Short mmCIF file of C-alpha atoms in Angstrom, two decimals:
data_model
loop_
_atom_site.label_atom_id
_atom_site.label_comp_id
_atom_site.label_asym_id
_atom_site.label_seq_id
_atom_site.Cartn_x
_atom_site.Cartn_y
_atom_site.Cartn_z
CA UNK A 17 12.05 -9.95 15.61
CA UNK A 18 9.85 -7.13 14.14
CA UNK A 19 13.05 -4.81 13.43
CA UNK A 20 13.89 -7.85 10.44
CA UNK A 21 10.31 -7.92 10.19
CA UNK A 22 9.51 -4.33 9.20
CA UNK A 23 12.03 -4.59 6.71
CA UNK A 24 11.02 -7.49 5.30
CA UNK A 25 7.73 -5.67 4.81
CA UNK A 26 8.54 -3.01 3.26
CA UNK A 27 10.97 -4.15 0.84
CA UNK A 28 7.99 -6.12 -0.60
CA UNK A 29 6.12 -2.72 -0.74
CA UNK A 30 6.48 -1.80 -4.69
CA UNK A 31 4.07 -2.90 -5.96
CA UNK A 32 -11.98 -4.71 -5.46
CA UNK A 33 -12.93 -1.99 -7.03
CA UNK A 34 -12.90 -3.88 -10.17
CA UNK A 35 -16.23 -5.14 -10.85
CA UNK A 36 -17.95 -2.35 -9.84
CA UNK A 37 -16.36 0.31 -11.51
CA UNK A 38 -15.27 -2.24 -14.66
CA UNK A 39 -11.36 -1.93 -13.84
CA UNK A 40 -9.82 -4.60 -16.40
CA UNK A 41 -7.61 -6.81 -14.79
CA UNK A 42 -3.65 -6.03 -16.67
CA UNK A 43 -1.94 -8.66 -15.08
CA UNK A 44 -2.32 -11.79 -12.54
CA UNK A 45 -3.68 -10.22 -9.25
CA UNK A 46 -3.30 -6.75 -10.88
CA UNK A 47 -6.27 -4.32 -11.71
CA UNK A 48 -6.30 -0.97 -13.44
CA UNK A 49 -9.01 2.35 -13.87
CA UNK A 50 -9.53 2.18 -17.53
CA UNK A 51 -7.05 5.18 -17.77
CA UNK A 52 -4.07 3.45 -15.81
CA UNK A 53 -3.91 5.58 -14.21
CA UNK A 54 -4.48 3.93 -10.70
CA UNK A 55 -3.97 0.07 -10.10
CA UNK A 56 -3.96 -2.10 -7.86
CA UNK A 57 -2.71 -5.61 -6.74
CA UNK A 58 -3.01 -8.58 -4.24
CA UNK A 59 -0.53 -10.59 -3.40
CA UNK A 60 -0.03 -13.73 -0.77
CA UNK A 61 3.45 -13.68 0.09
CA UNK A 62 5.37 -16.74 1.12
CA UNK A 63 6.56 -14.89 4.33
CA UNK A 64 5.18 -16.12 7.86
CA UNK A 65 2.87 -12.69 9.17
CA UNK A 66 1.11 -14.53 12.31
CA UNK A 67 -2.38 -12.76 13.29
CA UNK A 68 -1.32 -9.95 16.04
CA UNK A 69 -3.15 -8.13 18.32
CA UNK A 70 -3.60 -4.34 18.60
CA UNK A 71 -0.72 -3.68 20.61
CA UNK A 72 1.66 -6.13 18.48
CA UNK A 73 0.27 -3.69 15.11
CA UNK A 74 1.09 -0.60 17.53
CA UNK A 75 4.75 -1.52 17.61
CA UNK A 76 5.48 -2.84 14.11
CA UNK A 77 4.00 0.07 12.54
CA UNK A 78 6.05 2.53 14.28
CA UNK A 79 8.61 0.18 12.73
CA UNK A 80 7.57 -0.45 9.31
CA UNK A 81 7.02 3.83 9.13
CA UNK A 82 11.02 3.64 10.46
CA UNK A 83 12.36 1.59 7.75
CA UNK A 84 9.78 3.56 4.88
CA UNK A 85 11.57 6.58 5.71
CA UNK A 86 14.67 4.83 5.21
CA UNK A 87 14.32 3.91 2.25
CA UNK A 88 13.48 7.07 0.99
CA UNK A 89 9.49 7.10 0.88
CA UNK A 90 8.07 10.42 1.91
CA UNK A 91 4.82 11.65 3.57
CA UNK A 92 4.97 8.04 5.76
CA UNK A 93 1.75 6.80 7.97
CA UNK A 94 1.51 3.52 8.96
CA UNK A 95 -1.07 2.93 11.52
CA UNK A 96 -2.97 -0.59 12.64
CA UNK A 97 -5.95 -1.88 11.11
CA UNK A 98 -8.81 -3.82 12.37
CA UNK A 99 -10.37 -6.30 9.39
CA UNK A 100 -13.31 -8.42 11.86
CA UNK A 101 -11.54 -10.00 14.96
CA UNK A 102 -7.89 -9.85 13.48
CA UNK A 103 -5.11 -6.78 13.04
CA UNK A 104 -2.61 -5.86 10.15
CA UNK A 105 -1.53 -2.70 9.24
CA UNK A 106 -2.57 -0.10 6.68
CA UNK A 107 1.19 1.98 5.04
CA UNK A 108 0.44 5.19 2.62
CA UNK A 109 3.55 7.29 1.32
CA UNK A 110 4.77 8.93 -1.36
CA UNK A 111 6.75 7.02 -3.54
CA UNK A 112 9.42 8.89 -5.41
CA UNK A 113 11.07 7.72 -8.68
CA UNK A 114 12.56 8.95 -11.90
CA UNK A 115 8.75 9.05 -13.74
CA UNK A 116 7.50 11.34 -10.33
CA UNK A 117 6.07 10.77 -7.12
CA UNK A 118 3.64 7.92 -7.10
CA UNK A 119 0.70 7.60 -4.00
CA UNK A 120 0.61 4.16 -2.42
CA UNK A 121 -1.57 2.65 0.02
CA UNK A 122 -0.51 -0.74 1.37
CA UNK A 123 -2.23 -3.35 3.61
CA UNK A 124 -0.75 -6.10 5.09
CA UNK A 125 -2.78 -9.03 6.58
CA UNK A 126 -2.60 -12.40 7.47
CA UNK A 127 -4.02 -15.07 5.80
CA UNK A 128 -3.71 -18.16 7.33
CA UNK A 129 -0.21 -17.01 9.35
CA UNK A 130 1.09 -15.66 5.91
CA UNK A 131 1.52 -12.33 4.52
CA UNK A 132 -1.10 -10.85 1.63
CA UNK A 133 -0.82 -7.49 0.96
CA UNK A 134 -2.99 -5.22 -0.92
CA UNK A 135 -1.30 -2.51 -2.41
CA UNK A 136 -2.98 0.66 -4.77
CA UNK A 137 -0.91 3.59 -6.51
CA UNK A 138 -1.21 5.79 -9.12
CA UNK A 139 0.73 6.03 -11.69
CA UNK A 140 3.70 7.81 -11.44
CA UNK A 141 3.33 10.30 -14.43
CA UNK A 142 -0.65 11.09 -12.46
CA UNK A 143 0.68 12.45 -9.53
CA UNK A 144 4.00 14.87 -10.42
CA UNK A 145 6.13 14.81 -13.31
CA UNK A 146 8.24 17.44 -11.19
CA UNK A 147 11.30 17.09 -9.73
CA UNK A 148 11.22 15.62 -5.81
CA UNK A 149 10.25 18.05 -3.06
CA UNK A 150 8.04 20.13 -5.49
CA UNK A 151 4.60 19.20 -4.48
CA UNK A 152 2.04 17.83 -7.34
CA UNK A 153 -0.92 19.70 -8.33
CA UNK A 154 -3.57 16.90 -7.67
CA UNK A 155 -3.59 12.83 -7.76
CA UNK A 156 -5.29 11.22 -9.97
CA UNK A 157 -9.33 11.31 -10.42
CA UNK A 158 -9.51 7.41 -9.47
CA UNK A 159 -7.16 8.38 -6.29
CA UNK A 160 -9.60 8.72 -3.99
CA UNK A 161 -11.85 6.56 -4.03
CA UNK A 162 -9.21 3.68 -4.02
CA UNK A 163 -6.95 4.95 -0.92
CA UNK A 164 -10.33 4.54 0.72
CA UNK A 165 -11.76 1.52 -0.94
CA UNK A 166 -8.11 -0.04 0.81
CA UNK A 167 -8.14 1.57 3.72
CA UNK A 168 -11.69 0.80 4.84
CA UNK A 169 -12.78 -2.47 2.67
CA UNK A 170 -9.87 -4.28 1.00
CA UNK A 171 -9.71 -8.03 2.46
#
């Protein structure tokens, strides 16, 4: 069961801050810095993601990180993620494409038994306009602050 799972998670995987730091929304569920170039989005997917515990986030993010890899996605952690009394699981890779390498952080969490995910990247063009396996000079300015903003307060 969380072999289809894992898959079924991350092939939903391309794809706040906002008031605080005045990030317009661009599109339903979808914010951006005022330079696009970071966004982010929420979504509540109609897939069933029941609440886990610790040890049920161990496993499927050792196989979530398995089919990342997979499907090409480079610099792969996946790792639990406590949010109160209930787990989910917190993905950042490097996201290669035509454009460059885009930096995504991903969380998935339930919300009642369903799967919303929260998912920030830069901009493609931001991080590397080189060719893959040639590293990029630096992310993007806005980077930073939202990896963390998702990997420590994103709901």
């Amino acid at each position: 069961m969380f072999r289809r799972f894992a898959a079924l998670l991350c092939l939903t995987a391309l794809a706040a801050p906002t008031q605080a730091q005045a990030w317009p929304q661009v599109a339903p569920g979808q914010w951006a810095d005022p330079t696009r170039a970071c966004t982010y989005r929420t979504e509540q997917r109609g897939q069933a993601f029941p609440l886990m515990g610790h040890q049920d986030a161990v496993k499927l993010s050792g196989e979530v990180r398995q089919s990342l890899i997979r499907q090409g996605m480079r610099e792969v952690s996946v790792r639990p993620a406590a949010r109160g009394q209930h787990w989910g699981l917190l993905a950042s890779y490097v996201y290669p494409s035509t454009e460059g390498e885009a930096q995504v952080a991903q969380l998935y969490l339930s919300q009642r038994g369903l799967l919303r995910t929260v998912t920030a990247s830069t901009h493609a063009k931001t991080v590397s306009a080189l060719p893959p396996g040639q590293a990029a000079t630096s992310p993007a300015a806005c980077w930073a602050d939202l990896a963390r903003w998702v990997e420590f307060s994103a709901n």
